[in-house]
Coordinates of C-alpha atoms in Angstrom, one line a residue:
M1 CA 21.1 132.8 -26.6
R2 CA 21.3 129.1 -27.0
G3 CA 18.6 129.2 -29.6
V4 CA 20.5 131.8 -31.7
K5 CA 23.6 129.6 -31.6
I6 CA 21.6 126.6 -32.7
L7 CA 20.2 128.6 -35.6
E8 CA 23.7 129.8 -36.5
R9 CA 24.9 126.2 -36.5
L10 CA 22.0 125.2 -38.7
L11 CA 22.8 127.9 -41.2
Y12 CA 26.3 126.4 -41.4
T13 CA 24.8 123.2 -42.8
I14 CA 23.8 125.1 -46.0
P15 CA 27.4 125.5 -47.5
I16 CA 28.2 122.0 -46.2
M17 CA 25.3 120.4 -48.0
F18 CA 26.1 122.5 -51.1
G19 CA 29.6 121.1 -51.1
V20 CA 28.4 117.6 -50.6
A21 CA 25.9 118.0 -53.5
V22 CA 28.6 119.2 -55.9
L23 CA 31.1 116.6 -54.9
V24 CA 28.7 113.7 -55.2
F25 CA 27.4 114.9 -58.5
L26 CA 30.9 115.1 -60.0
F27 CA 32.1 111.8 -58.5
M28 CA 29.0 110.0 -59.9
R29 CA 29.7 111.4 -63.4
M30 CA 33.3 110.2 -63.1
T31 CA 32.3 106.6 -62.4
P32 CA 32.5 104.3 -65.4
G33 CA 29.2 103.0 -66.9
D34 CA 26.4 104.7 -68.7
P35 CA 23.0 104.5 -66.9
V36 CA 21.1 104.3 -70.2
D37 CA 23.3 101.4 -71.4
I38 CA 22.6 99.6 -68.1
M39 CA 18.8 100.2 -68.4
M40 CA 18.7 99.1 -72.0
G41 CA 20.8 96.0 -71.2
E42 CA 18.2 95.0 -68.6
A43 CA 15.3 95.8 -70.9
G44 CA 16.6 93.5 -73.7
T45 CA 15.3 94.6 -77.1
I46 CA 16.1 98.2 -78.0
A47 CA 14.2 100.3 -80.5
P48 CA 16.2 102.7 -82.8
G49 CA 16.7 106.1 -81.2
E50 CA 15.3 104.9 -77.9
M51 CA 18.6 105.4 -76.1
E52 CA 19.0 108.9 -77.4
Q53 CA 15.5 109.7 -76.3
L54 CA 16.2 108.5 -72.8
R55 CA 19.4 110.5 -72.6
K56 CA 17.5 113.6 -73.7
E57 CA 14.7 112.9 -71.2
F58 CA 17.2 112.6 -68.3
H59 CA 19.3 115.5 -69.5
L60 CA 22.3 113.3 -69.9
D61 CA 23.0 114.7 -73.4
E62 CA 23.5 118.2 -71.8
P63 CA 27.0 119.5 -70.9
L64 CA 28.2 118.7 -67.4
H65 CA 27.8 122.3 -66.1
V66 CA 24.2 122.4 -67.4
Q67 CA 23.4 119.1 -65.7
L68 CA 24.9 120.4 -62.4
Y69 CA 22.9 123.7 -62.6
L70 CA 19.7 121.7 -63.2
F71 CA 20.5 119.4 -60.3
L72 CA 21.3 122.2 -57.9
S73 CA 18.4 124.4 -58.9
N74 CA 15.9 121.5 -58.5
A75 CA 17.5 120.5 -55.2
L76 CA 16.9 124.0 -53.8
R77 CA 13.2 123.5 -54.6
G78 CA 13.2 120.1 -52.8
D79 CA 13.2 118.2 -56.0
L80 CA 16.1 115.6 -56.0
G81 CA 15.2 114.3 -59.4
Y82 CA 13.7 111.2 -60.9
S83 CA 15.1 107.7 -60.4
Y84 CA 16.2 106.1 -63.7
A85 CA 15.8 102.6 -62.3
Y86 CA 12.7 102.8 -60.2
K87 CA 10.8 105.3 -62.4
K88 CA 9.8 107.3 -59.3
P89 CA 10.7 110.7 -57.7
V90 CA 13.8 110.3 -55.6
T91 CA 12.2 112.1 -52.6
E92 CA 9.4 109.6 -52.7
L93 CA 11.7 106.6 -52.7
I94 CA 13.8 108.1 -49.8
A95 CA 10.6 108.8 -47.8
E96 CA 9.5 105.2 -48.3
Q97 CA 12.8 103.6 -47.2
L98 CA 14.0 106.1 -44.6
P99 CA 11.8 104.8 -41.7
A100 CA 13.3 101.3 -42.0
T101 CA 16.8 102.7 -41.9
I102 CA 16.1 104.9 -38.9
E103 CA 14.3 102.0 -37.1
L104 CA 17.3 99.8 -37.6
A105 CA 19.8 102.5 -36.5
L106 CA 17.8 103.2 -33.4
G107 CA 17.6 99.4 -32.6
A108 CA 21.4 99.2 -33.0
L109 CA 22.0 102.3 -30.9
L110 CA 19.7 100.9 -28.1
F111 CA 21.5 97.6 -28.2
S112 CA 24.9 99.2 -28.1
L113 CA 24.1 101.5 -25.2
I114 CA 22.4 98.7 -23.2
I115 CA 25.6 96.6 -23.6
A116 CA 28.3 99.3 -23.5
V117 CA 27.3 101.5 -20.5
P118 CA 27.1 98.9 -17.8
I119 CA 30.3 97.2 -19.1
G120 CA 32.2 100.5 -19.4
I121 CA 31.3 101.5 -15.8
W122 CA 31.9 98.1 -14.3
S123 CA 35.2 97.7 -16.1
A124 CA 36.4 101.0 -14.8
V125 CA 35.3 100.4 -11.2
K126 CA 36.8 96.9 -11.2
Q127 CA 39.9 97.7 -13.3
Y128 CA 42.2 94.7 -14.0
S129 CA 39.6 92.3 -12.6
I130 CA 38.6 89.2 -14.6
V131 CA 35.4 91.0 -15.6
D132 CA 37.4 93.9 -16.9
R133 CA 39.7 91.8 -18.9
V134 CA 36.9 89.6 -20.4
S135 CA 34.9 92.7 -21.2
M136 CA 37.7 94.5 -22.9
A137 CA 38.6 91.4 -24.8
G138 CA 35.0 91.2 -26.0
A139 CA 35.1 94.9 -26.9
F140 CA 38.3 94.3 -28.9
L141 CA 36.5 91.5 -30.7
G142 CA 33.5 93.7 -31.4
V143 CA 35.6 96.5 -32.9
S144 CA 37.6 94.0 -35.0
M145 CA 34.6 91.9 -36.3
P146 CA 33.1 93.1 -39.6
A147 CA 29.3 93.7 -39.3
F148 CA 28.5 91.6 -42.4
W149 CA 30.5 88.6 -41.0
L150 CA 28.7 88.9 -37.6
G151 CA 25.4 89.1 -39.4
I152 CA 26.0 85.9 -41.4
L153 CA 27.2 84.2 -38.2
L154 CA 24.0 85.3 -36.3
I155 CA 21.8 84.1 -39.2
L156 CA 23.5 80.7 -39.2
I157 CA 23.2 80.2 -35.4
F158 CA 19.8 81.8 -34.6
S159 CA 17.9 81.5 -37.8
V160 CA 19.2 78.4 -39.6
R161 CA 20.4 76.2 -36.7
L162 CA 18.1 77.2 -33.8
R163 CA 15.2 78.6 -35.9
W164 CA 14.4 81.2 -33.3
L165 CA 14.5 84.3 -35.4
P166 CA 13.7 85.1 -39.1
V167 CA 16.5 85.4 -41.6
T168 CA 15.4 88.4 -43.7
G169 CA 12.8 91.2 -44.0
R170 CA 11.1 93.5 -41.5
I171 CA 7.9 91.7 -40.7
D172 CA 5.9 88.5 -41.5
Y173 CA 3.6 88.8 -44.5
N174 CA 0.6 87.5 -42.4
A175 CA 1.1 90.0 -39.5
G176 CA -1.6 92.3 -40.9
L177 CA 0.1 95.5 -39.9
Q178 CA -1.6 98.8 -40.8
V179 CA 1.2 101.2 -41.7
V180 CA 0.9 104.6 -40.1
T181 CA 4.3 106.1 -39.7
G182 CA 6.5 103.6 -41.5
F183 CA 8.2 102.5 -38.2
Y184 CA 6.8 99.1 -37.8
V185 CA 7.4 98.8 -34.1
V186 CA 5.7 102.1 -33.5
D187 CA 2.9 101.2 -35.9
S188 CA 2.3 97.9 -34.1
I189 CA 1.9 99.7 -30.8
L190 CA -0.3 102.4 -32.3
T191 CA -2.6 99.9 -33.9
H192 CA -2.6 97.5 -30.9
N193 CA -1.4 94.7 -33.1
T194 CA 0.5 92.3 -30.8
A195 CA 1.4 89.8 -33.5
A196 CA 2.9 92.5 -35.7
L197 CA 4.9 93.9 -32.7
V198 CA 6.4 90.5 -31.9
S199 CA 7.1 89.9 -35.5
S200 CA 8.8 93.3 -36.1
L201 CA 10.9 93.0 -33.0
K202 CA 12.0 89.5 -34.0
H203 CA 13.0 90.7 -37.4
L204 CA 14.8 93.8 -35.9
L205 CA 16.9 91.9 -33.3
L206 CA 19.6 90.3 -35.4
P207 CA 20.3 93.2 -37.7
S208 CA 20.4 95.5 -34.7
I209 CA 23.0 93.3 -33.0
A210 CA 25.1 93.0 -36.2
L211 CA 25.1 96.7 -36.7
G212 CA 25.4 97.8 -33.1
A213 CA 28.1 95.4 -31.9
G214 CA 30.9 97.6 -33.2
A215 CA 29.4 100.7 -31.7
A216 CA 28.9 98.9 -28.4
A217 CA 32.6 97.9 -28.3
M218 CA 33.7 101.5 -29.1
V219 CA 31.5 103.2 -26.5
A220 CA 32.4 100.7 -23.8
R221 CA 36.2 101.3 -24.3
V222 CA 35.8 105.1 -24.4
L223 CA 33.5 105.1 -21.3
R224 CA 35.9 102.8 -19.4
S225 CA 38.9 105.1 -20.1
S226 CA 36.9 108.2 -19.2
M227 CA 35.6 106.7 -16.0
I228 CA 39.1 105.6 -14.9
E229 CA 40.4 109.1 -15.3
A230 CA 37.4 110.6 -13.6
L231 CA 37.7 108.2 -10.6
R232 CA 41.2 109.4 -10.0
Q233 CA 40.2 113.1 -9.7
D234 CA 40.4 115.0 -6.4
Y235 CA 36.7 115.6 -6.3
V236 CA 36.0 111.9 -6.3
T237 CA 38.5 111.4 -3.4
L238 CA 36.9 114.2 -1.5
A239 CA 33.4 112.7 -2.0
R240 CA 34.6 109.4 -0.7
A241 CA 36.3 111.1 2.3
K242 CA 33.0 112.7 3.1
G243 CA 31.4 109.3 3.4
V244 CA 29.3 109.5 0.2
R245 CA 28.2 106.0 -0.8
E246 CA 30.4 104.4 -3.5
T247 CA 27.4 103.9 -5.9
W248 CA 26.6 107.6 -5.7
V249 CA 30.2 108.6 -6.2
V250 CA 30.5 106.5 -9.3
L251 CA 27.1 107.4 -10.9
K252 CA 26.9 111.1 -9.9
H253 CA 30.4 112.4 -9.6
A254 CA 32.5 110.2 -11.9
L255 CA 30.0 109.2 -14.6
R256 CA 28.7 112.7 -15.2
N257 CA 32.2 114.0 -16.0
A258 CA 33.0 110.9 -18.0
L259 CA 30.0 111.4 -20.3
I260 CA 31.5 114.2 -22.5
P261 CA 33.9 112.0 -24.5
T262 CA 31.4 109.2 -24.5
V263 CA 28.6 111.4 -25.9
T264 CA 31.1 112.5 -28.7
V265 CA 31.6 108.9 -29.6
V266 CA 27.9 108.1 -29.4
G267 CA 27.2 111.0 -31.7
I268 CA 29.7 109.8 -34.3
Q269 CA 28.3 106.3 -34.0
V270 CA 24.8 107.6 -34.7
G271 CA 26.0 108.9 -38.0
V272 CA 27.8 105.7 -38.7
L273 CA 24.8 103.6 -37.8
L274 CA 22.6 105.6 -40.2
G275 CA 25.1 105.9 -43.0
G276 CA 27.1 102.7 -42.6
N277 CA 24.3 100.2 -42.7
M278 CA 24.5 99.3 -46.4
I279 CA 26.2 95.9 -46.0
V280 CA 24.0 94.9 -43.0
E281 CA 20.8 95.8 -44.9
Q282 CA 22.0 93.7 -47.8
V283 CA 22.8 90.7 -45.6
F284 CA 19.4 90.8 -43.9
S285 CA 17.5 92.0 -47.0
W286 CA 16.4 95.0 -44.9
P287 CA 14.4 97.3 -47.1
G288 CA 16.1 100.5 -46.1
L289 CA 18.1 103.4 -47.5
G290 CA 21.4 101.5 -47.6
R291 CA 20.1 98.7 -49.7
L292 CA 18.5 101.2 -52.0
A293 CA 21.8 103.0 -52.3
V294 CA 23.7 99.8 -53.2
R295 CA 21.2 99.1 -56.0
A296 CA 21.3 102.6 -57.2
I297 CA 25.1 102.5 -57.4
F298 CA 25.1 99.3 -59.4
S299 CA 22.5 100.7 -61.9
R300 CA 24.3 104.1 -62.1
D301 CA 21.1 105.7 -61.0
F302 CA 22.7 109.2 -60.5
P303 CA 19.7 111.1 -59.0
L304 CA 19.0 108.4 -56.5
V305 CA 22.6 108.1 -55.4
Q306 CA 22.9 111.9 -55.1
G307 CA 19.7 112.0 -53.0
V308 CA 20.7 109.2 -50.6
V309 CA 24.2 110.6 -50.1
M310 CA 22.8 114.0 -49.3
V311 CA 20.4 112.5 -46.7
Y312 CA 23.4 110.6 -45.2
A313 CA 25.4 113.9 -45.0
L314 CA 22.6 115.7 -43.4
T315 CA 22.2 113.1 -40.7
F316 CA 25.9 113.3 -39.9
V317 CA 25.7 117.1 -39.6
L318 CA 22.6 117.0 -37.5
A319 CA 24.0 114.2 -35.2
N320 CA 27.1 116.4 -34.5
L321 CA 24.9 119.4 -33.8
I322 CA 22.8 117.3 -31.3
V323 CA 26.0 116.2 -29.6
D324 CA 27.3 119.7 -29.3
I325 CA 23.9 120.8 -27.8
L326 CA 24.1 117.8 -25.3
Y327 CA 27.5 119.1 -24.2
T328 CA 26.0 122.3 -23.0
Y329 CA 23.6 120.4 -20.8
I330 CA 26.1 118.0 -19.4
N331 CA 28.6 120.7 -18.7
P332 CA 27.0 124.2 -18.6
K333 CA 30.5 125.8 -18.9
I334 CA 30.7 124.7 -22.5
T335 CA 29.0 126.9 -25.1
L336 CA 28.1 126.2 -28.7

């Protein structure tokens, strides 16, 4: 039954993705700037008729509804078009950059959970203590602080001043990593390359902190509120009256029931970490999807922007589906 519901939810993604594809196509055509003009401006000398030839090649001389039909019909076959700027298929460019973005998002998520879960639980158990007040002040700072500003601050302290960590990139050039999956940390482990593993982790640390700080603050605040409410419930009082150890009361009875709103926020943050990393990738020169999208927007590379936005939309939809599935495991009374 659960499998049928999951399949049903997956089918719902089809009209959503169709709507996203149409909207991003129309919005990109509404933005000022001609991609061929930009390309020719970068190329310098222009041969007569070359611009018209390029417009014909990219179907930019066709009416808008014809361009939309071509885009949608090709997308249904898994062809997202050809990048004007990179002269490569969009799917190939996305496949090259996506592992870096996922690796960064996972690093940021791991950092945020390691920080947020203990702080959220401890602040709820020790409500109004000094630890609680300091933690929540830090969480407020984390929510308020822009990721790009934190990233620059981290670079100035740990890279420029202390010289502990690298400034930009994913790995040192002399690490000698043999790429297998595109996930450098995983590839380093698979190929038993310790130097590459250390280098990739050092490069991953600062961007993960910059990207994950906001998520950590958000999760910690939500978990604290949920835990406080759960700790006031009758079943917690009953468990304490039965002599159950306080640690067991907190971790089994209170935390389990406080997880549902927390999982919701984590699911949303996963989408944000995957789709909202453009600025952080720019700051750290991280060769991911966000950096690729920024360059595509500036060069009016319509097919590439459309492809990247569709990937971002799909990750949001799938992240929400995973959250809904997790609900059914945390609380079996909830159905999809």
